[in-house]
C-alpha cells in the first residue's frame, strides 16, 4: 500500500480539498489500484531517454508589445461570487 | 428527408438555391430537440431564442456563400461562448457566463454558423462515457441503455440523433473519436497546434485539442477549414499554412501505404471490432492501397503514462477554481483557506477530485521523478514508435475503441476499467498526431469506428483515406429513434 490515509490527507491539503473519513478510505483504495497499474512503467529502462513535455518544438513565443483594449472591469467582475466597489471581495487575510 | 437530417454540404446547396432558409433549418433542428431530447439528453443549454434570431439575421442578409452560413452547430460545454452559459458539466461553473468567445466560436460566428446550444460531457472532460457529468447522463441514440462515450458524449449523441447539423468537441485522450465511434458518426482530432485552444477550458494543456464531430467526412473537412489556423491568443498554436481540406475529398488511395499495428488488435479488443478493422484493411487493399502489419511496441505503456501526465496537468489547471473570481463559492467559511477547501469540495465531482489527487501526488515532493518525469520519458518512446512507423507508412489504421458502447453503469465503480476504454486513442494524443474516427461496421446493432492516424499536420491524407473508405462502403446509417 503506497497510499495511506495520512498520504491522502497530506495530498488533499495540497490540493485544497476536504474529504470525509469515508471518502479518504475510498480515495486511498482507488488511488492504490491506479498506482499499482502505473508501476508497469518501471518495466521500461528510460535512463537515456529525454522527457517530452510538449509535442511541438516551439519555444519562447512572443508577440509585439502593443497596447490593446482589455476586458472592461465590469465584464471581468460579472461572474464573481462576491464583489464590492469594482473589486473581488475575499475574507480578511491580514491579522489586526 | 427532414431538414435536420441534412449534412452541412447538403444544407449549404439548398440554402444557396434558396430552397430552404436558415430559419427553417434552425426550426427543424429545434423541433427535433423538442421531440427526442427527453430521451437523449445531449444538451445542457439550448439557446432557442438566440439561434432563431441569428438564423433570421443570416436570412435577411441573404448571403450564404460561407460554407457554414445558416448551419446549426452544437458546442461542447467546455468551449467558451460569449454571453451563453458554459459549465463544463460541473457544479463549480453552474452559473458561469463567459465574457468572451473561444477563437473557434469567433470563427464559426464569422462564418455565420448558428450556435444552437451547449452539449453535455464528463465534468471538465474527465471521463469516457459522459456519466461523470455533474448534471445528468446522456444516452446513446442507437441504444438508450448504453453510454454515448465521452467525454464529448453530448456532441456525438446530438449529431447522431440529428439534433444539430454538426458539433464541436474536444479530445485529450480520445474524447472526440471514442464517442464518435460509439454513436456511428465522424470525429476528428486535429494535430496538436492545428486549432486554437483559446477559450477551451483547460484539462491537460499539452494534450487538449478541439475538433469537429460530423455526419460525414466531407462535413469534417468543411468544419476543419473553418476552425484551423494560427492564433496569437494561443502560444501553442502552430504558425503553419492551412491547406483547403475539401481538396482532400478525392476517392483514391491507390499506392497509399497503410500500417496496421498488431498491438491494437490483441488482447482486450472485442472480436467483432477486430473483425471490422481487418475487413476495413481488406477494403483499402481492394481500393489499391498497400496494408502491412506493423509494431508500435510501447503502446501498452501509453495509458499509464497518459494518466500521470494528464492528471498532473489537470491538478495544476484546476487550481484556478477557488471561488474568488468566477464559479460558485461555498456559503459558510471561517477564513480564506476554508473558503478554498469548502468551495472545491462542494464544486467538484468524485472523478475530478480523484484526478486532482492523483496529479497532485504525482507532482509532489519525492514522487515527481518516479511518476511525472518517468511518464514524460515514456511519452518520448511512444512518440518515437510513431515517428519510425511514419518513415515507411502514410497512415496507420486501428480500432477507435476496444469495444462498442457499453451499458450505462457498467464501468462507473472501477476507474481503471473506465480508463481502459481510451486505450486505442490515448497514444495519438501523447504523440500530438491527427486522427479521425469513421463508421466501419456494427456489432449487435451498435456502431464500430475505424481510427485513421496521420503524420503531424497531415490531416489532408487521413481525410482522403477516410473519404475514399466512406464512398466505397455503406456503414453510414441512422439510429431508429
Coordinates of C-alpha atoms in Angstrom, one line a residue:
Chain A
X1 CA 0.0 0.0 0.0
X2 CA 1.7 3.2 -1.2
X3 CA -1.1 5.5 -0.3
X4 CA -2.0 5.5 3.4
X5 CA -4.8 7.6 4.9
X6 CA -2.1 10.0 6.1
X7 CA -0.8 10.4 2.5
X8 CA -4.4 11.1 1.3
X9 CA -4.8 13.8 4.0
X10 CA -1.4 15.4 3.0
X11 CA -2.3 15.4 -0.7
X12 CA -5.8 16.6 -0.1
X13 CA -4.4 19.6 1.8
X14 CA -2.0 20.4 -1.0
X15 CA -5.0 20.2 -3.5
X16 CA -7.2 22.3 -1.2
X17 CA -9.8 19.6 -0.8
X18 CA -11.8 18.4 2.3
X19 CA -12.6 14.6 2.3
X20 CA -14.8 12.8 4.8
X21 CA -13.4 9.8 6.6
X22 CA -15.3 7.5 4.2
X23 CA -14.0 9.5 1.2
X24 CA -10.5 9.2 2.5
X25 CA -10.7 5.4 2.7
X26 CA -12.3 5.2 -0.8
X27 CA -9.7 7.5 -2.3
X28 CA -6.8 5.5 -0.8
X29 CA -8.3 2.3 -2.2
X30 CA -8.8 3.6 -5.7
X31 CA -5.5 5.6 -5.9
X32 CA -3.6 2.4 -4.8
X33 CA -5.2 0.4 -7.5
X34 CA -4.4 3.0 -10.1
X35 CA -0.8 3.5 -9.0
X36 CA -0.3 -0.2 -8.9
X37 CA -1.1 -0.2 -12.6
X38 CA 1.2 2.8 -13.2
X39 CA 4.1 0.7 -11.8
X40 CA 4.0 -1.0 -15.2
X41 CA 6.2 1.9 -16.4
X42 CA 9.1 0.6 -14.3
X43 CA 9.4 -2.3 -16.7
X44 CA 11.0 0.2 -19.1
X45 CA 14.6 1.4 -18.9
X46 CA 14.4 5.1 -19.6
X47 CA 17.8 6.1 -18.4
X48 CA 18.9 7.8 -21.6
X49 CA 15.5 8.9 -22.8
X50 CA 14.8 12.6 -22.8
X51 CA 11.4 13.6 -21.4
X52 CA 8.8 15.1 -23.7
X53 CA 6.9 17.9 -22.0
X54 CA 5.4 19.3 -25.2
X55 CA 4.9 17.8 -28.6
X56 CA 5.7 20.7 -31.0
X57 CA 9.1 22.3 -30.8
X58 CA 8.0 25.9 -30.3
X59 CA 9.8 27.9 -27.7
X60 CA 9.7 31.5 -26.4
X61 CA 6.6 32.6 -28.3
X62 CA 6.5 36.4 -28.0
X63 CA 4.2 39.0 -29.7
X64 CA 4.7 42.7 -30.2
X65 CA 4.2 44.7 -27.0
X66 CA 1.3 46.7 -28.3
X67 CA -1.4 48.3 -26.1
X68 CA -4.8 46.8 -26.8
X69 CA -8.2 47.2 -25.3
X70 CA -8.7 44.8 -22.4
X71 CA -11.8 43.3 -20.9
X72 CA -13.8 46.1 -19.2
X73 CA -13.8 45.9 -15.4
X74 CA -17.5 45.4 -15.2
X75 CA -17.3 42.4 -17.5
X76 CA -14.4 40.9 -15.7
X77 CA -16.3 41.1 -12.4
X78 CA -19.6 39.8 -13.8
X79 CA -19.0 36.2 -12.7
X80 CA -17.5 37.0 -9.3
X81 CA -19.4 35.3 -6.4
X82 CA -18.8 38.4 -4.3
X83 CA -17.6 41.9 -5.2
X84 CA -17.6 45.4 -3.9
X85 CA -16.9 48.8 -5.4
X86 CA -15.2 47.3 -8.5
X87 CA -13.1 44.7 -6.7
X88 CA -13.3 40.9 -6.0
X89 CA -14.3 40.5 -2.3
X90 CA -12.5 37.9 -0.2
X91 CA -12.4 37.2 3.5
X92 CA -9.9 39.1 5.6
X93 CA -6.4 37.7 5.3
X94 CA -4.4 40.2 7.2
X95 CA -4.5 40.0 11.0
X96 CA -5.0 43.2 13.0
Chain B
X1 CA -35.7 13.9 -46.0
X2 CA -36.2 16.1 -42.9
X3 CA -34.1 19.2 -42.9
X4 CA -32.4 18.4 -39.5
X5 CA -31.1 15.2 -41.1
X6 CA -29.1 17.0 -43.7
X7 CA -25.3 17.2 -43.8
X8 CA -23.6 20.6 -43.9
X9 CA -22.9 20.3 -47.6
X10 CA -26.4 19.2 -48.5
X11 CA -28.0 22.1 -46.5
X12 CA -25.5 24.5 -48.0
X13 CA -26.6 23.6 -51.5
X14 CA -30.3 24.1 -50.6
X15 CA -29.5 27.4 -48.9
X16 CA -27.6 28.6 -52.0
X17 CA -30.5 27.7 -54.2
X18 CA -32.9 29.4 -51.8
X19 CA -34.9 26.2 -51.5
X20 CA -34.7 26.4 -47.7
X21 CA -33.9 29.3 -45.3
X22 CA -31.6 29.3 -42.3
X23 CA -34.6 29.9 -40.1
X24 CA -36.4 26.8 -41.5
X25 CA -33.3 24.7 -40.9
X26 CA -32.8 26.0 -37.4
X27 CA -36.5 25.4 -36.6
X28 CA -36.2 21.8 -37.9
X29 CA -33.3 21.2 -35.5
X30 CA -35.1 22.8 -32.6
X31 CA -38.2 20.7 -33.3
X32 CA -36.1 17.6 -33.3
X33 CA -34.6 18.6 -30.0
X34 CA -38.1 19.0 -28.6
X35 CA -39.0 15.5 -29.8
X36 CA -36.0 13.5 -28.7
X37 CA -34.1 15.4 -26.1
X38 CA -36.1 14.0 -23.2
X39 CA -34.7 10.6 -24.2
X40 CA -31.2 11.5 -25.3
X41 CA -30.3 14.4 -23.0
X42 CA -27.4 15.6 -25.1
X43 CA -27.8 19.3 -24.3
X44 CA -27.0 21.3 -21.1
X45 CA -28.3 24.5 -22.7
X46 CA -30.4 25.1 -25.8
X47 CA -30.3 28.7 -26.9
X48 CA -33.6 28.7 -28.7
X49 CA -34.1 32.5 -29.0
X50 CA -30.5 33.3 -29.8
X51 CA -30.4 30.6 -32.6
X52 CA -33.7 31.8 -34.2
X53 CA -32.7 35.4 -34.0
X54 CA -29.3 34.7 -35.6
X55 CA -30.9 32.5 -38.3
X56 CA -33.3 35.3 -39.3
X57 CA -30.3 37.7 -39.4
X58 CA -28.5 35.4 -41.8
X59 CA -31.6 35.1 -44.0
X60 CA -32.2 38.9 -44.0
X61 CA -28.6 39.4 -45.2
X62 CA -29.2 36.8 -47.8
X63 CA -25.5 35.8 -48.3
X64 CA -25.0 32.0 -47.9
X65 CA -21.6 31.9 -49.7
X66 CA -19.8 30.8 -46.5
X67 CA -19.9 27.0 -46.2
X68 CA -21.3 27.2 -42.7
X69 CA -23.7 30.2 -43.2
X70 CA -27.0 29.4 -41.5
X71 CA -25.9 25.9 -40.4
X72 CA -26.9 25.0 -36.8
X73 CA -24.0 23.8 -34.6
X74 CA -23.8 22.3 -31.1
X75 CA -20.8 23.3 -29.0
X76 CA -19.3 21.1 -26.2
X77 CA -19.8 22.9 -22.9
X78 CA -16.1 23.4 -22.2
X79 CA -15.7 25.8 -25.1
X80 CA -16.5 29.4 -24.1
X81 CA -19.4 31.1 -25.8
X82 CA -19.9 34.8 -25.1
X83 CA -23.0 35.5 -23.1
X84 CA -24.0 31.8 -23.2
X85 CA -23.6 29.7 -20.1
X86 CA -20.5 27.4 -20.2
X87 CA -20.5 24.9 -17.3
X88 CA -18.0 22.1 -18.3
X89 CA -20.8 20.0 -16.8
X90 CA -19.5 21.0 -13.4
X91 CA -21.5 22.4 -10.4
X92 CA -18.4 24.5 -10.0
X93 CA -19.2 26.5 -13.1
X94 CA -23.0 26.1 -12.9
X95 CA -23.6 29.8 -13.3
X96 CA -20.5 30.8 -15.4
X97 CA -21.3 33.1 -18.4
X98 CA -18.2 33.8 -20.4
X99 CA -17.5 37.4 -21.3
X100 CA -15.7 36.3 -24.5
X101 CA -15.8 33.7 -27.3
X102 CA -13.3 30.9 -27.8
X103 CA -11.4 31.5 -31.0
X104 CA -13.2 28.6 -32.6
X105 CA -16.6 30.2 -31.8
X106 CA -15.5 33.5 -33.1
X107 CA -14.5 31.8 -36.3
X108 CA -17.8 29.9 -36.5
X109 CA -19.8 33.1 -35.9
X110 CA -17.7 35.0 -38.5
X111 CA -18.7 32.2 -40.9
X112 CA -22.4 32.8 -39.9
X113 CA -22.9 29.4 -38.3
X114 CA -25.8 29.3 -35.8
X115 CA -24.9 28.1 -32.3
X116 CA -27.9 26.1 -31.2
X117 CA -26.7 25.1 -27.7
X118 CA -24.1 23.6 -25.4
X119 CA -23.6 19.8 -25.1
X120 CA -23.2 17.5 -22.1
X121 CA -19.9 16.0 -21.3
X122 CA -17.9 14.3 -18.5
X123 CA -17.2 17.0 -15.9
X124 CA -14.1 19.0 -17.1
X125 CA -13.8 16.4 -19.9
X126 CA -12.7 13.8 -17.4
X127 CA -14.3 10.6 -18.4
X128 CA -15.1 8.2 -21.3
X129 CA -18.9 7.8 -21.0
X130 CA -20.5 11.2 -20.1
X131 CA -21.6 9.5 -16.9
X132 CA -19.3 11.9 -15.0
X133 CA -21.5 14.9 -15.9
X134 CA -22.3 16.9 -12.8
X135 CA -25.9 17.2 -14.1
X136 CA -27.2 14.2 -15.9
X137 CA -26.3 11.2 -18.1
X138 CA -26.6 11.4 -21.9
X139 CA -27.9 8.3 -23.7
X140 CA -26.7 6.6 -26.9
X141 CA -29.2 7.2 -29.7
X142 CA -28.5 3.6 -31.0
X143 CA -29.5 2.1 -27.7
X144 CA -30.6 4.3 -24.8
X145 CA -29.4 1.8 -22.2
X146 CA -25.9 2.4 -23.4
X147 CA -23.4 5.3 -23.0
X148 CA -22.7 7.6 -25.9
X149 CA -19.0 7.5 -25.0
X150 CA -17.1 10.5 -23.7
X151 CA -16.1 13.0 -22.8
X152 CA -17.8 14.7 -25.8
X153 CA -20.8 12.3 -25.5
X154 CA -23.4 15.1 -25.8
X155 CA -21.9 16.4 -29.0
X156 CA -21.7 12.9 -30.6
X157 CA -25.2 11.9 -29.5
X158 CA -26.6 15.3 -30.8
X159 CA -25.1 14.7 -34.2
X160 CA -26.2 11.0 -34.3
X161 CA -29.7 12.0 -33.3
X162 CA -29.9 14.8 -35.8
X163 CA -30.4 17.4 -33.1
X164 CA -27.9 19.6 -34.9
X165 CA -26.1 19.6 -38.3
X166 CA -22.6 19.3 -36.7
X167 CA -20.9 19.8 -33.4
X168 CA -17.6 20.7 -31.9
X169 CA -15.9 18.5 -29.2
X170 CA -12.5 18.4 -27.5
X171 CA -10.1 15.5 -27.4
X172 CA -7.5 15.0 -24.7
X173 CA -7.2 11.2 -24.8
X174 CA -9.9 10.2 -27.2
X175 CA -12.9 12.4 -26.2
X176 CA -13.9 13.2 -29.8
X177 CA -13.0 9.9 -31.5
X178 CA -14.4 7.4 -29.0
X179 CA -17.9 9.0 -28.7
X180 CA -18.0 9.4 -32.5
X181 CA -17.2 5.7 -32.8
X182 CA -19.9 4.7 -30.2
X183 CA -22.5 6.9 -31.9
X184 CA -21.7 6.0 -35.5
X185 CA -20.6 9.4 -36.7
X186 CA -17.4 11.0 -37.8
X187 CA -15.0 12.7 -35.3
X188 CA -11.6 14.3 -36.0
X189 CA -8.9 15.2 -33.5
X190 CA -6.6 17.6 -35.4
X191 CA -2.8 17.7 -34.9
X192 CA -1.9 19.4 -31.6
X193 CA -1.5 23.1 -32.6
X194 CA -3.7 23.0 -35.7
X195 CA -6.7 24.6 -34.0
X196 CA -6.5 27.3 -31.3
X197 CA -7.3 26.3 -27.8
X198 CA -8.0 29.8 -26.7
X199 CA -11.3 29.7 -24.8
X200 CA -11.3 25.9 -24.3
X201 CA -11.4 25.3 -20.6
X202 CA -8.1 23.6 -19.9
X203 CA -7.9 20.0 -18.7
X204 CA -4.4 18.8 -19.8
X205 CA -2.9 21.6 -21.9
X206 CA -0.2 19.5 -23.7
X207 CA -2.8 17.1 -24.9
X208 CA -6.1 19.0 -25.4
X209 CA -7.3 19.8 -28.9
X210 CA -10.7 21.0 -30.4
X211 CA -12.2 19.2 -33.4
X212 CA -15.3 18.5 -35.4
X213 CA -18.0 15.8 -34.9
X214 CA -20.0 15.5 -38.2
X215 CA -22.3 13.2 -40.1
X216 CA -19.8 12.5 -42.9
X217 CA -16.2 13.0 -43.9
X218 CA -17.0 15.9 -46.3
X219 CA -18.5 17.9 -43.4
X220 CA -15.5 17.1 -41.3
X221 CA -13.2 18.8 -43.9
X222 CA -15.5 21.8 -44.2
X223 CA -15.5 22.4 -40.4
X224 CA -11.7 21.9 -40.1
X225 CA -11.3 24.6 -42.8
X226 CA -13.4 26.9 -40.7
X227 CA -11.6 26.4 -37.3
X228 CA -8.0 25.6 -38.2
X229 CA -5.2 28.2 -38.2
X230 CA -2.7 30.2 -36.2
X231 CA -4.0 32.3 -33.3
X232 CA -1.9 34.9 -31.4
X233 CA -4.0 34.2 -28.4
X234 CA -2.7 30.6 -28.1
X235 CA 1.1 30.4 -27.9
X236 CA 0.9 26.6 -28.6
X237 CA -0.9 27.1 -31.9
X238 CA 1.3 26.4 -34.9
X239 CA 2.0 29.1 -37.3
X240 CA 1.8 26.9 -40.4
X241 CA -0.1 27.3 -43.7
X242 CA -3.6 25.7 -43.6
X243 CA -4.5 23.8 -46.8
X244 CA -8.1 23.7 -48.2
X245 CA -9.1 20.4 -46.7
X246 CA -12.0 19.9 -49.1
X247 CA -9.3 19.3 -51.8
X248 CA -8.6 16.1 -49.9
X249 CA -12.0 14.8 -50.7
X250 CA -10.8 12.6 -53.5
X251 CA -11.8 8.9 -53.7
X252 CA -8.3 7.5 -54.4
X253 CA -5.9 5.6 -52.1
X254 CA -4.0 3.8 -54.9
X255 CA -0.4 3.3 -53.7
X256 CA -1.1 4.6 -50.2
X257 CA 1.0 2.7 -47.6
X258 CA -1.0 1.7 -44.6
X259 CA 0.3 0.3 -41.3
X260 CA -1.8 -2.0 -39.2
X261 CA -0.3 -2.2 -35.7
X262 CA -0.7 -5.6 -34.1
X263 CA -0.8 -4.1 -30.6
X264 CA -4.2 -2.6 -31.4
X265 CA -5.7 -6.0 -32.4
X266 CA -4.7 -8.1 -29.5
X267 CA -5.9 -8.8 -26.0
X268 CA -8.8 -6.7 -24.8
X269 CA -10.1 -5.9 -28.2
X270 CA -13.7 -7.2 -28.9
X271 CA -13.7 -9.9 -31.6
X272 CA -16.4 -8.0 -33.7
X273 CA -14.3 -4.8 -33.5
X274 CA -11.1 -6.7 -34.6
X275 CA -13.1 -8.3 -37.5
X276 CA -14.4 -4.9 -38.6
X277 CA -10.9 -3.4 -38.6
X278 CA -9.4 -6.3 -40.5
X279 CA -12.2 -6.1 -43.0
X280 CA -11.5 -2.3 -43.4
X281 CA -7.9 -3.1 -44.1
X282 CA -9.1 -5.5 -46.9
X283 CA -11.3 -2.8 -48.3
X284 CA -8.4 -0.4 -48.5
X285 CA -6.3 -3.2 -50.3
X286 CA -9.1 -3.7 -52.8
X287 CA -9.1 0.0 -53.4
X288 CA -5.4 -0.1 -54.3
X289 CA -3.6 0.7 -51.0
X290 CA -0.9 -1.5 -49.5
X291 CA -1.6 -2.7 -46.0
X292 CA 1.1 -4.2 -43.8
X293 CA 1.2 -5.4 -40.2
X294 CA 3.5 -3.2 -38.1
X295 CA 4.5 -2.9 -34.4
X296 CA 4.3 0.1 -32.1
X297 CA 6.0 -1.7 -29.2
X298 CA 5.4 0.9 -26.5
X299 CA 1.6 1.0 -27.0
X300 CA 0.9 -0.9 -23.8
X301 CA 2.7 1.7 -21.7
X302 CA 0.9 4.7 -23.2
X303 CA -2.2 4.5 -21.0
X304 CA -0.3 4.5 -17.6
X305 CA 1.9 7.4 -18.8
X306 CA -1.1 9.3 -20.1
X307 CA -3.0 9.2 -16.8
X308 CA 0.0 10.5 -14.9
X309 CA 0.7 13.4 -17.4
X310 CA -3.0 14.3 -17.8
X311 CA -3.8 14.3 -14.1
X312 CA -0.6 16.2 -13.3
X313 CA -1.6 18.9 -15.8
X314 CA -5.2 18.8 -14.6
X315 CA -4.2 19.3 -10.9
X316 CA -2.4 22.5 -11.9
X317 CA -5.1 23.7 -14.4
X318 CA -7.9 23.2 -11.9
X319 CA -6.2 25.1 -9.1
X320 CA -7.9 28.2 -10.6
X321 CA -11.3 27.1 -9.2
X322 CA -11.0 28.8 -5.9
X323 CA -14.4 30.6 -5.5
X324 CA -13.0 34.1 -5.9
X325 CA -13.2 35.3 -9.5
X326 CA -15.9 33.2 -11.1
X327 CA -17.8 30.0 -10.4
X328 CA -19.6 29.1 -7.2
X329 CA -18.4 29.9 -3.7
X330 CA -19.3 27.8 -0.6
X331 CA -21.9 29.5 1.6
X332 CA -20.2 29.5 5.0
X333 CA -16.5 29.6 5.7
X334 CA -14.2 30.6 8.5
X335 CA -11.2 32.1 6.6
X336 CA -9.7 32.1 3.1
X337 CA -8.3 28.6 3.3
X338 CA -11.6 27.2 4.5
X339 CA -13.3 29.1 1.6
X340 CA -11.0 27.4 -0.9
X341 CA -11.4 24.0 0.5
X342 CA -15.2 24.1 1.0
X343 CA -15.7 25.6 -2.4
X344 CA -13.6 22.9 -4.2
X345 CA -15.0 20.0 -2.1
X346 CA -18.6 21.1 -2.9
X347 CA -18.0 22.1 -6.5
X348 CA -16.0 19.2 -7.9
X349 CA -17.4 15.7 -8.6
X350 CA -15.7 12.4 -7.5
X351 CA -13.8 11.7 -10.7
X352 CA -12.4 15.2 -10.9
X353 CA -11.3 15.1 -7.2
X354 CA -9.7 11.7 -7.9
X355 CA -7.7 13.1 -10.9
X356 CA -6.7 16.2 -8.9
X357 CA -5.5 14.0 -6.1
X358 CA -3.6 11.6 -8.4
X359 CA -2.0 14.6 -10.3
X360 CA -1.1 16.4 -7.1
X361 CA 0.5 13.2 -5.7
X362 CA 2.5 12.6 -9.0
X363 CA 3.9 16.1 -8.8
X364 CA 4.5 16.2 -5.1
X365 CA 7.9 16.3 -3.5
X366 CA 9.6 12.9 -3.5
X367 CA 7.3 11.4 -6.3
X368 CA 7.9 13.8 -9.2
X369 CA 10.7 11.8 -10.7
X370 CA 9.2 8.4 -10.1
X371 CA 5.9 9.3 -11.8
X372 CA 5.8 12.6 -13.7
X373 CA 9.3 12.5 -15.2
X374 CA 9.1 8.8 -15.9
X375 CA 5.8 9.3 -17.7
X376 CA 7.3 12.1 -19.8
X377 CA 10.1 9.8 -20.8
X378 CA 7.7 7.1 -21.8
X379 CA 5.9 9.7 -23.8
X380 CA 9.1 10.2 -25.9
X381 CA 9.2 6.4 -26.5
X382 CA 5.5 6.4 -27.6
X383 CA 6.2 9.3 -30.0
X384 CA 9.3 7.6 -31.4
X385 CA 7.3 4.5 -32.3
X386 CA 5.0 6.6 -34.4
X387 CA 7.9 8.6 -35.9
X388 CA 9.5 5.3 -37.1
X389 CA 6.3 3.9 -38.5
X390 CA 5.6 7.1 -40.4
X391 CA 9.0 6.9 -42.1
X392 CA 7.5 4.0 -44.1
X393 CA 3.8 4.4 -43.9
X394 CA 1.4 7.2 -44.9
X395 CA -1.3 6.4 -42.4
X396 CA -1.9 3.9 -39.6
X397 CA -5.3 2.3 -39.1
X398 CA -6.6 0.8 -35.8
X399 CA -9.8 0.5 -33.8
X400 CA -11.1 3.7 -32.3
X401 CA -12.4 1.9 -29.2
X402 CA -11.7 -1.6 -27.9
X403 CA -15.4 -2.4 -27.7
X404 CA -18.7 -1.0 -28.9
X405 CA -20.6 1.3 -26.5
X406 CA -21.0 -0.3 -23.1
X407 CA -24.1 -0.2 -20.7
X408 CA -24.8 2.8 -18.5
X409 CA -23.3 2.0 -15.1
X410 CA -21.2 -0.9 -16.3
X411 CA -17.8 0.8 -15.5
X412 CA -18.6 3.5 -13.0
X413 CA -17.3 1.6 -10.0
X414 CA -13.9 0.9 -11.4
X415 CA -11.9 4.0 -12.6
X416 CA -9.2 1.8 -14.2
X417 CA -11.7 -0.2 -16.2
X418 CA -13.1 3.1 -17.5
X419 CA -9.6 4.4 -18.3
X420 CA -9.1 1.3 -20.5
X421 CA -11.8 2.4 -22.9
X422 CA -9.4 5.0 -24.2
X423 CA -6.5 2.6 -24.8
X424 CA -6.7 2.9 -28.6
X425 CA -6.9 6.7 -28.7
X426 CA -4.5 7.9 -26.0
X427 CA -1.2 7.1 -27.8
X428 CA -2.3 9.6 -30.6
X429 CA -2.7 12.5 -28.1
X430 CA 0.7 11.6 -26.4
X431 CA 2.3 12.0 -29.9
X432 CA 0.2 15.0 -30.8
X433 CA -0.9 13.4 -34.1
X434 CA -4.1 13.9 -36.1
X435 CA -6.6 11.1 -36.2
X436 CA -10.2 10.5 -37.4
X437 CA -12.8 8.0 -36.5
X438 CA -15.3 6.9 -39.1
X439 CA -18.0 4.2 -39.1
X440 CA -16.7 0.8 -40.3
X441 CA -19.3 -1.8 -39.1
X442 CA -21.7 -2.9 -36.5
X443 CA -21.6 -5.3 -33.5
X444 CA -25.1 -6.4 -32.3
X445 CA -26.6 -3.3 -33.8
X446 CA -24.0 -0.9 -32.2
X447 CA -21.7 1.1 -34.4
X448 CA -17.9 0.3 -34.6
X449 CA -15.4 3.0 -35.5
X450 CA -12.2 2.8 -37.6
X451 CA -9.4 5.1 -36.5
X452 CA -7.1 6.5 -39.2
X453 CA -4.0 8.2 -37.8
X454 CA -1.8 10.5 -39.7
X455 CA 1.6 12.3 -39.7
X456 CA 1.7 15.7 -37.8
X457 CA -0.2 18.4 -39.7
X458 CA -1.2 15.9 -42.4
X459 CA -4.9 15.9 -41.8
X460 CA -5.2 16.0 -45.6
X461 CA -4.1 12.4 -46.1
X462 CA -6.3 10.9 -43.3
X463 CA -9.3 12.8 -44.7
X464 CA -8.6 11.4 -48.2
X465 CA -8.3 7.9 -46.8
X466 CA -11.5 8.4 -44.8
X467 CA -13.4 9.8 -47.7
X468 CA -12.3 7.0 -50.0
X469 CA -13.4 4.4 -47.5
X470 CA -16.7 6.2 -46.9
X471 CA -17.5 6.4 -50.6
X472 CA -16.7 2.7 -51.1
X473 CA -18.7 1.4 -48.2
X474 CA -22.2 1.7 -46.7
X475 CA -21.7 2.0 -42.9
X476 CA -23.2 5.4 -42.6
X477 CA -26.6 4.7 -41.1
X478 CA -29.1 6.4 -38.8
X479 CA -30.3 5.1 -35.5
X480 CA -34.1 4.3 -35.2
X481 CA -35.2 6.7 -32.6

